[in-house]
Phi, psi and omega in degrees: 000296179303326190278334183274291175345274170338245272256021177239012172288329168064203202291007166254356182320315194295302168340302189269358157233022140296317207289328161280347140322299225262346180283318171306284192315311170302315162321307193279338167300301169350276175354293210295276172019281168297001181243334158320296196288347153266351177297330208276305186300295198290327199269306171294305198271324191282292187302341206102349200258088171347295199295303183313344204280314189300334170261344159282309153000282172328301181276012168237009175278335211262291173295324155310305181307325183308307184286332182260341126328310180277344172297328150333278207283332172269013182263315176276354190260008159283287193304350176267349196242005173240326163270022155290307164299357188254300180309268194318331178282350162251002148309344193252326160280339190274330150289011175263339184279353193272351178304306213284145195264137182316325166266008137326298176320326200286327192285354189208117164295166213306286183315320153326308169283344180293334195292296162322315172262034203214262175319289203294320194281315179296330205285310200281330159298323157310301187286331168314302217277026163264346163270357162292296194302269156322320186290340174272327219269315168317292174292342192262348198260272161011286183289296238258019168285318181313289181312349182263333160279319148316294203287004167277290184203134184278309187314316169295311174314351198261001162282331169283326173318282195338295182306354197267279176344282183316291234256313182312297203310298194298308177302338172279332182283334180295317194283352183271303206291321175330293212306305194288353152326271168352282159359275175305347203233025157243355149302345190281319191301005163298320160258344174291313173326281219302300164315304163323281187291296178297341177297310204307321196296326162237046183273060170241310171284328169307292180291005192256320156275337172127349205293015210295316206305283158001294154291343157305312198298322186279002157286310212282306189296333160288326172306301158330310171316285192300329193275342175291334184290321196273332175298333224273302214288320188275345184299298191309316217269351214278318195285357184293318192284296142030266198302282207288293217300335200252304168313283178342272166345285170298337186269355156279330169300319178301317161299331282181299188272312155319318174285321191290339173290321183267340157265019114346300172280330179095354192258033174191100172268182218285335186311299193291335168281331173292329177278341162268016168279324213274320160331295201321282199304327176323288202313276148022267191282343188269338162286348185260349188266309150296331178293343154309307159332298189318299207298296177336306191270320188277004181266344197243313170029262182308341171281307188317305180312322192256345173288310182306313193303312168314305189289302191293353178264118205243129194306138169278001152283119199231158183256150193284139163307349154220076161310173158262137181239024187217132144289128194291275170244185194278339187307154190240121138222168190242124189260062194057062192262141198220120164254122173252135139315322159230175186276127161076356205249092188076218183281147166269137201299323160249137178228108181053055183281112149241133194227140178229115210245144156294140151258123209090048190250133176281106180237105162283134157240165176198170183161160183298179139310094162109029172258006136111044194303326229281321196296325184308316207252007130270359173285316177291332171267008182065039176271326154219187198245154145312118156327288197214147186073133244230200174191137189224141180264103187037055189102304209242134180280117179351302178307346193278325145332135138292145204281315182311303194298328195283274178324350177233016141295316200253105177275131188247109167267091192317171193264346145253136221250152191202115154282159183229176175322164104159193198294205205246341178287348185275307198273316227277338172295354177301301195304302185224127185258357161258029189268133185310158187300312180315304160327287181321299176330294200308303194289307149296334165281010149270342167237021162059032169258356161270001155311298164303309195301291199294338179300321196289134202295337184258352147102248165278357143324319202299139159286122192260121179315164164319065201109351175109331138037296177244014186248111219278159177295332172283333175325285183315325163318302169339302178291317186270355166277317182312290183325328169250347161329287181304354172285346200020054181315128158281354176206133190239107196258130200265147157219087174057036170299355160223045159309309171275026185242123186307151188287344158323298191271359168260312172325294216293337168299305205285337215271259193326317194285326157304304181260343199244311186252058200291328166239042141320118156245158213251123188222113185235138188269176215146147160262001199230142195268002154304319176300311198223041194262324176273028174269163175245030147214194228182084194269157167246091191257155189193131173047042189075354159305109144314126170249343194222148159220118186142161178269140199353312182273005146323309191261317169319331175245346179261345195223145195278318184315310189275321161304276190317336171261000187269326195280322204275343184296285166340303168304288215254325153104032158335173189217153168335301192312307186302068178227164167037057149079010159289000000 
């Protein structure tokens, strides 16, 4: 985990050792200080010598500036070197996140990566720049006030031992009981995301149903989560100031009485007692200021754990060592091919699919809910790998590909359709980003999204909200076939992708896709056997399964499944689900 970290401080390394130099040097100024002012009281005040007071005096005016320089310079080059270290570590997950392969994806929910680049990156940017800082400045302040209090009186000093001992002990058992707290309360904020991004993401349905009061409570209730943990943590966390204030105290009344007996005695003068009062406190503050360190690192843990959980995970699609980079044509075949989502886990989601798709061949699927249309044609642009058996892209197995090349031969219209902010030439430029305003026409007037466009008073301008936001789901459909349209694929994948488009205007899609791209092969998933009774085969899936292969009029006689949805489609105006007496 600290070696995955480390390695995302980079080009701030000078930084992040500049900053505990100068947190020393600020110390070693401190130090002195109290051994000025006792020369100045014992040597100067008690004798008479003006002159000894004006030049020590000098040399601790010399040194204050000294310590408020490097105190400066180490506040500003922590802050250049923790928020550096905060920059690069989500620069380093979010490109790692752009790596990750769909069952990657799978391993962390939304609100989870959001948490990790958000919270969790702030936790750890804190804690850094308090082990630059505090972490040098505490022990070493710590440390070199002990020795400097030996070399006063060793007798007296040995109050401090005691006292360091005693307070270390008691402040490591308060930071352990802490800790598993800590543990528990940045998974919660995870859920707090998750509430959050699902209310916003559906507040139309929220308020379409009613629901606010509701979502409050599951807000409320995540929150609750989070404010118990931290009370139960900060409970633990409560006895430190206590704990130090009992110390101090005491160990200045030991000092105070005991000193005042020895300079009595001649074995302590008043200079020298004022400079271990001033230890006392150094010594002290430098133990309550780590322990602060403590809470801060222990606090951060957990954030650290869930960042390293990101960075080490590494996609399981990898490009073959000498790829291939040019795809011959659009055929797809599937060779006794088998899927699991995960490895080992039940029945396979695909079981012994084989298939030989032509290229510039129309290929309808269909099939019920959940019967894996979505999963076969992710396998062909390789969005996940095949369990067993392989699929090949013109002749050649996906894997054998370069991923780029392969993804921008093979266009995928997901099956949730996604716009992202900007004009409608910004999303439409996904597909190609140097392609011309014309282009971009040429590519909606195949998918019949210039019918809306040209209505909109800014035209290919128009601004698009966040998710699409101000544009209807056939709208948006529309958008995202043009957007791959402009990838101009050797293989065009549908993946129910005009649900929301009237069927007048899904003819007029397929009607353009036949004469303007003919040797495209075209593979459109669908529920309605209007979409794709004119491709010209037809797969029929059922339970992860080919169940039917062949056209439409093909399947009218061979296969009862395709009969039975076309008559009830036909009739009634039923859907896939709607078979054998559902």
């Amino acid at each position: 985990m600290l070696k995955t970290l480390g390695a995302q401080v980079k080009e701030f390394k000078k930084a992040s050792i500049a900053t505990p130099i100068f947190m020393i040097l600020e110390v070693i100024m401190e130090m002195i200080i109290p051994l000025m002012m006792a020369s100045i009281i014992d040597d100067g005040v008690e004798k008479g010598d003006l002159h000894h007071i004006y030049v020590v005096g000098a040399f601790m005016v010399v040194a204050a500036a000294i310590g408020l320089f490097a105190g400066i310079m180490g506040g500003k080059y922590g802050a250049k070197a923790s928020a550096g270290f905060a920059k690069n570590l989500r620069q380093a997950m979010f490109e790692n996140i752009q790596e990750y392969s769909f069952s990657n994806i799978d391993k962390f929910s939304t609100a989870g990566l959001v948490t990790r680049l958000t919270t969790d990156v702030t936790n750890l940017q804190n804690a850094y720049q308090m082990i630059l800082r505090m972490c040098m400045r505490a022990p070493a302040s710590m440390i070199i006030a002990m020795i400097m209090s030996f070399y006063i009186n060793a007798r007296l000093a040995s109050i401090y031992l005691v006292a360091v001992i005693l307070l270390g002990t008691c402040l490591f058992l308060i930071m352990r009981s802490a800790t598993k707290y800590f543990e528990q309360a940045f998974p919660k904020y995870d859920e707090l995301n998750a509430s959050v991004q699902e209310n916003v993401s559906a507040i139309r349905v929220v308020k379409a149903y009613v629901r606010e009061d509701y979502e409050t409570g599951k807000f409320h209730k995540a929150s609750e989560n989070i404010y118990k943990i931290f009370c139960k943590a900060e409970e633990n966390l409560s006895f430190n100031a206590p704990l130090m204030q009992l110390t101090v105290y005491s160990c200045i009344l030991l000092i105070s009485w005991l000193g005042a007996k020895m300079i009595v005695g001649s074995s302590l003068s008043t200079g020298e007692l004022m400079s271990l009062l001033t230890y006392c406190m150094n010594i002290l503050m430098s133990l309550m200021m780590l322990s602060m360190v403590f809470v801060m690192i222990t606090m951060s843990l957990a954030s650290a754990r869930r960042i390293s959980e990101v960075l080490n995970e590494k996609s399981d699609l990898d490009n073959p060592e000498n790829p291939d980079f040019s795809i011959p044509d659009g055929s797809i075949t599937f060779d006794h091919v088998y899927f699991n989502y995960k490895k080992g886990a039940g029945e396979p989601v695909l079981s012994d699919i084989n298939l030989s798709i032509q290229s510039g061949e129309t290929i309808g699927i269909i099939g019920g809910t959940g019967s894996a249309k979505t999963s076969l044609v992710n396998l062909i642009s390789r969005l996940y790998d095949v369990t067993d058996g392989s699929v090949k892209v013109g002749g050649k197995d996906v894997r054998s590909y370069d991923m780029e090349t392969l993804r921008n031969e093979v266009a995928v219209v997901l099956q949730k359709n996604v716009l992202f902010s900007g004009t409608i030439l910004d999303n439409l430029r996904w597909g190609d980003k140097n392609a011309s305003e014309e282009e971009c026409k040429r590519v909606c007037r195949l998918a019949c999204a210039d019918e809306f466009i040209d209505r909109m008073p800014e035209g290919y301008n128009t601004y698009i909200e966040q998710g699409g936001s101000n544009v209807s789901g056939g709208q948006k459909q529309r958008l995202c076939i043009a957007r791959a349209l402009l990838k101009k694929p050797k293989v065009l994948i549908l993946d129910d992708s005009t649900s929301a488009v009237d069927t007048a205007t899904d003819a007029k899609i397929r009607k353009a896709f036949l004469t303007e791209i003919p040797e495209t092969t075209k593979l459109i998933i669908a529920q309605r056997i209007s979409s794709v009774q004119d491709a010209d085969r037809i797969i029929v899936m059922e339970n992860g399964k080919v169940n039917g292969f062949g056209s439409h009029e093909e399947l009218l006689k061979t296969n009862e499944i395709y009969r039975e949805v076309y008559e009830s489609q036909t009739g009634g105006g039923g859907d896939f689900d709607e078979k054998r007496g559902e």
